[in-house]
């Protein structure tokens, strides 16, 4: 059961983080102009208190919170019980700072209750989460050249839902800084969400030389002096050339450039298909130990784990009469039947570590991505390629930071054609790995896998330094993401 506070999205921001954000905002303001600052979701008032501590006078400070139990954050400030998303845009501020609620459409009835108003007000960016609405609204109530700094969930960086939001930021503001805040920053409050501090200026980004400061995931709140190798400056324009306007943090230009020029996405060189969505796996699927192929059960591949790379015994089966039975089930969806039962590659869809495995002829597959190359050499090449660290890096650090790697993202992996020799080496190694794992589940894969990595790095022309960076990320995904 959520506490009342938690249900309203109340999590207190740690002091060091508040301090850094306050300093960042104040650096952009001129104290002589007596700037007016707003914390639109003040909660326990920690930002207001920190601003006063930093020398702002209460008459310069404004705060809102929708919760009628919120205490007055400080004497003399202008505080009101307000739904920030509904304030009119007439009152303008020089700075907005805070930690807005992070509630998705699914997590809050607020969205249903206010559907029409929100859809109209936020039509530029779409309605997905409270925090993106707060940032957008913040931009509307900022004066030209005003500054905004908010700590929010980091899903806006690559999730496809926020594509229009990212485009809006890139075309209406100068993004100053994106810092991936330490993991478990809100852990004390039991909220384990990955967050980022976004700081932007309301200003048309006409200056082509404007660079965004990007700081990779920090280990602790070392905001002012992060390790050099974790900091990157990129021209803001670079993001406009990335798929879905993704906002990447500390991805070397060498790797970004693979996505930028009119590149060839994987979907152009090999069919990538999803299959059956049963709508009720519990009803339609059986575990391997409960199904026998002689009774008409067909292997069904849906999501391999990290240990299932290259080859694994089917974990699930579906009955050959599925088509007949599915007629009574409205949520059963069939996609791409012309690829059913073909030999191919099956990818994992959920999980920290992405993996790809051999898909034997005669199987069916789920809503995960499956590839159907023309011939066996291509099949084993693509299998090696998909399991390479470079692909894992591109998937999780450029295309989609979440654990859910759906076919839409896999389709966008850049494809660079290997030389015939490179192709045959990878194809051969990858075939060996499949055969090895087919005979012995614990077949050691690391050595050949390393070789495959090396050749893929060669194919993509990755420098020694960046190979190291990619390896480090893949081998510590949990801490680095
Ligand atoms: C994540 S808490 C932030 C608390 C505080 N700023 C901090 O960082 O410790 C979000 C706050 O937003 C408030 N809130 C939720 N929806 C709101 C809305 N539509 N307008 C204004 N405040 C809202 C909640 O009541 C809660 O106090």
Short mmCIF file of N, CA, C and O and ligand atoms in Angstrom, two decimals, residues 5 8-14 18 39-47 64-67 70 82-85 98-102 110 130 134 151 186, ligand 1:
data_model
loop_
_atom_site.label_atom_id
_atom_site.label_comp_id
_atom_site.label_asym_id
_atom_site.label_seq_id
_atom_site.Cartn_x
_atom_site.Cartn_y
_atom_site.Cartn_z
N UNK A 5 1.65 10.19 1.02
CA UNK A 5 2.67 11.03 0.39
C UNK A 5 3.17 10.42 -0.91
O UNK A 5 3.32 11.09 -1.91
N UNK A 8 1.00 10.71 -3.90
CA UNK A 8 1.02 12.03 -4.54
C UNK A 8 2.35 12.26 -5.26
O UNK A 8 2.59 13.33 -5.80
N UNK A 9 3.24 11.28 -5.24
CA UNK A 9 4.53 11.43 -5.90
C UNK A 9 5.51 12.24 -5.08
O UNK A 9 6.32 12.98 -5.61
N UNK A 10 5.46 12.14 -3.75
CA UNK A 10 6.34 12.95 -2.91
C UNK A 10 7.59 12.17 -2.51
O UNK A 10 7.51 11.18 -1.79
N UNK A 11 8.71 12.62 -2.98
CA UNK A 11 9.99 12.03 -2.59
C UNK A 11 10.91 13.20 -2.32
O UNK A 11 11.00 14.11 -3.12
N UNK A 12 11.60 13.15 -1.24
CA UNK A 12 12.45 14.30 -0.90
C UNK A 12 13.79 14.22 -1.61
O UNK A 12 14.42 13.16 -1.66
N UNK A 13 14.25 15.34 -2.18
CA UNK A 13 15.52 15.37 -2.89
C UNK A 13 16.66 15.56 -1.89
O UNK A 13 16.56 16.42 -1.02
N UNK A 14 17.75 14.77 -2.01
CA UNK A 14 18.86 14.93 -1.07
C UNK A 14 19.50 16.32 -1.16
O UNK A 14 19.58 16.92 -2.23
N UNK A 18 20.13 19.20 -4.22
CA UNK A 18 19.41 20.47 -4.20
C UNK A 18 20.42 21.62 -4.26
O UNK A 18 20.27 22.56 -5.05
N UNK A 39 9.41 27.30 -7.43
CA UNK A 39 9.46 25.84 -7.25
C UNK A 39 8.02 25.37 -7.41
O UNK A 39 7.19 25.59 -6.53
N UNK A 40 7.70 24.72 -8.54
CA UNK A 40 6.29 24.42 -8.83
C UNK A 40 5.72 23.21 -8.08
O UNK A 40 4.52 22.94 -8.18
N UNK A 41 6.55 22.46 -7.38
CA UNK A 41 6.06 21.25 -6.69
C UNK A 41 6.87 21.12 -5.41
O UNK A 41 7.70 20.24 -5.26
N UNK A 42 6.61 22.00 -4.49
CA UNK A 42 7.56 22.26 -3.42
C UNK A 42 7.68 21.20 -2.34
O UNK A 42 8.72 21.04 -1.72
N UNK A 43 6.61 20.44 -2.11
CA UNK A 43 6.67 19.36 -1.12
C UNK A 43 7.17 19.86 0.22
O UNK A 43 6.61 20.79 0.81
N UNK A 44 8.27 19.28 0.69
CA UNK A 44 8.79 19.71 2.00
C UNK A 44 9.57 21.02 1.92
O UNK A 44 10.14 21.46 2.92
N UNK A 45 9.61 21.63 0.74
CA UNK A 45 10.19 22.98 0.64
C UNK A 45 11.70 23.04 0.63
O UNK A 45 12.30 24.10 0.83
N UNK A 46 12.34 21.92 0.33
CA UNK A 46 13.80 21.89 0.44
C UNK A 46 14.49 22.85 -0.55
O UNK A 46 15.52 23.45 -0.23
N UNK A 47 13.92 23.01 -1.75
CA UNK A 47 14.54 23.93 -2.72
C UNK A 47 14.40 25.39 -2.24
O UNK A 47 15.34 26.17 -2.36
N UNK A 64 4.47 26.38 -5.39
CA UNK A 64 3.15 25.75 -5.48
C UNK A 64 3.26 24.33 -4.97
O UNK A 64 4.31 23.69 -5.10
N UNK A 65 2.15 23.84 -4.48
CA UNK A 65 1.98 22.39 -4.34
C UNK A 65 0.48 22.13 -4.36
O UNK A 65 -0.29 22.90 -3.82
N UNK A 66 0.12 21.03 -5.01
CA UNK A 66 -1.31 20.73 -5.14
C UNK A 66 -1.86 20.12 -3.85
O UNK A 66 -3.05 20.14 -3.59
N UNK A 67 -0.97 19.62 -3.00
CA UNK A 67 -1.40 18.89 -1.81
C UNK A 67 -1.76 19.87 -0.67
O UNK A 67 -0.89 20.60 -0.19
N UNK A 70 0.48 20.38 2.43
CA UNK A 70 1.85 20.89 2.36
C UNK A 70 2.00 22.06 3.31
O UNK A 70 1.22 23.01 3.25
N UNK A 82 -1.77 25.01 -5.57
CA UNK A 82 -2.08 25.14 -6.98
C UNK A 82 -1.70 23.88 -7.71
O UNK A 82 -0.67 23.27 -7.40
N UNK A 83 -2.49 23.54 -8.70
CA UNK A 83 -2.06 22.53 -9.66
C UNK A 83 -1.23 23.29 -10.70
O UNK A 83 -1.78 24.06 -11.50
N UNK A 84 0.06 23.05 -10.69
CA UNK A 84 0.95 23.81 -11.58
C UNK A 84 0.57 23.63 -13.05
O UNK A 84 0.71 24.55 -13.86
N UNK A 85 0.10 22.44 -13.39
CA UNK A 85 -0.17 22.18 -14.81
C UNK A 85 -1.36 22.99 -15.29
O UNK A 85 -1.63 23.06 -16.49
N UNK A 98 13.24 22.52 -9.29
CA UNK A 98 12.50 21.59 -8.44
C UNK A 98 12.57 20.13 -8.85
O UNK A 98 13.33 19.74 -9.76
N UNK A 99 11.80 19.38 -8.14
CA UNK A 99 11.68 17.95 -8.34
C UNK A 99 10.20 17.64 -8.51
O UNK A 99 9.48 17.51 -7.53
N UNK A 100 9.73 17.57 -9.76
CA UNK A 100 8.30 17.36 -9.99
C UNK A 100 7.89 15.91 -9.71
O UNK A 100 8.76 15.06 -9.53
N UNK A 101 6.60 15.64 -9.66
CA UNK A 101 6.18 14.24 -9.50
C UNK A 101 6.50 13.44 -10.77
O UNK A 101 6.49 14.00 -11.86
N UNK A 102 6.81 12.15 -10.59
CA UNK A 102 7.06 11.27 -11.75
C UNK A 102 5.94 10.25 -11.80
O UNK A 102 6.12 9.14 -11.30
N UNK A 110 -5.01 11.02 -12.22
CA UNK A 110 -4.99 12.44 -12.60
C UNK A 110 -5.17 12.60 -14.12
O UNK A 110 -5.87 13.49 -14.59
N UNK A 130 3.90 12.95 -15.67
CA UNK A 130 3.81 14.26 -15.01
C UNK A 130 5.09 15.07 -15.21
O UNK A 130 5.04 16.28 -15.41
N UNK A 134 5.54 18.89 -16.50
CA UNK A 134 6.07 19.94 -15.62
C UNK A 134 7.19 20.73 -16.32
O UNK A 134 7.27 21.95 -16.20
N UNK A 151 15.14 17.89 -11.52
CA UNK A 151 15.63 16.51 -11.43
C UNK A 151 14.43 15.61 -11.72
O UNK A 151 13.39 15.71 -11.07
N UNK A 186 17.13 8.24 -4.55
CA UNK A 186 15.89 8.33 -3.79
C UNK A 186 15.61 7.03 -3.04
O UNK A 186 14.51 6.77 -2.64
C1 LIG B 1 8.71 14.56 -5.97
S1 LIG B 1 7.85 15.59 -4.86
C2 LIG B 1 9.03 16.83 -4.68
C3 LIG B 1 9.15 17.34 -3.30
C4 LIG B 1 10.29 18.34 -3.09
N1 LIG B 1 10.33 19.32 -4.14
C5 LIG B 1 11.61 17.67 -3.01
O1 LIG B 1 12.36 17.65 -3.97
O2 LIG B 1 11.94 17.12 -1.99
C6 LIG B 1 6.61 16.23 -5.87
C7 LIG B 1 5.63 17.17 -5.25
O3 LIG B 1 4.72 17.59 -6.27
C8 LIG B 1 3.43 17.77 -5.74
N2 LIG B 1 2.48 17.73 -6.87
C9 LIG B 1 1.96 16.64 -7.47
N3 LIG B 1 1.18 17.03 -8.49
C10 LIG B 1 1.22 18.37 -8.54
C11 LIG B 1 0.62 19.36 -9.40
N4 LIG B 1 -0.16 19.00 -10.41
N5 LIG B 1 0.89 20.66 -9.16
C12 LIG B 1 1.70 21.03 -8.13
N6 LIG B 1 2.29 20.14 -7.30
C13 LIG B 1 2.04 18.84 -7.50
C14 LIG B 1 3.31 16.64 -4.75
O4 LIG B 1 2.32 16.95 -3.79
C15 LIG B 1 4.73 16.60 -4.16
O5 LIG B 1 4.83 17.39 -3.03
#
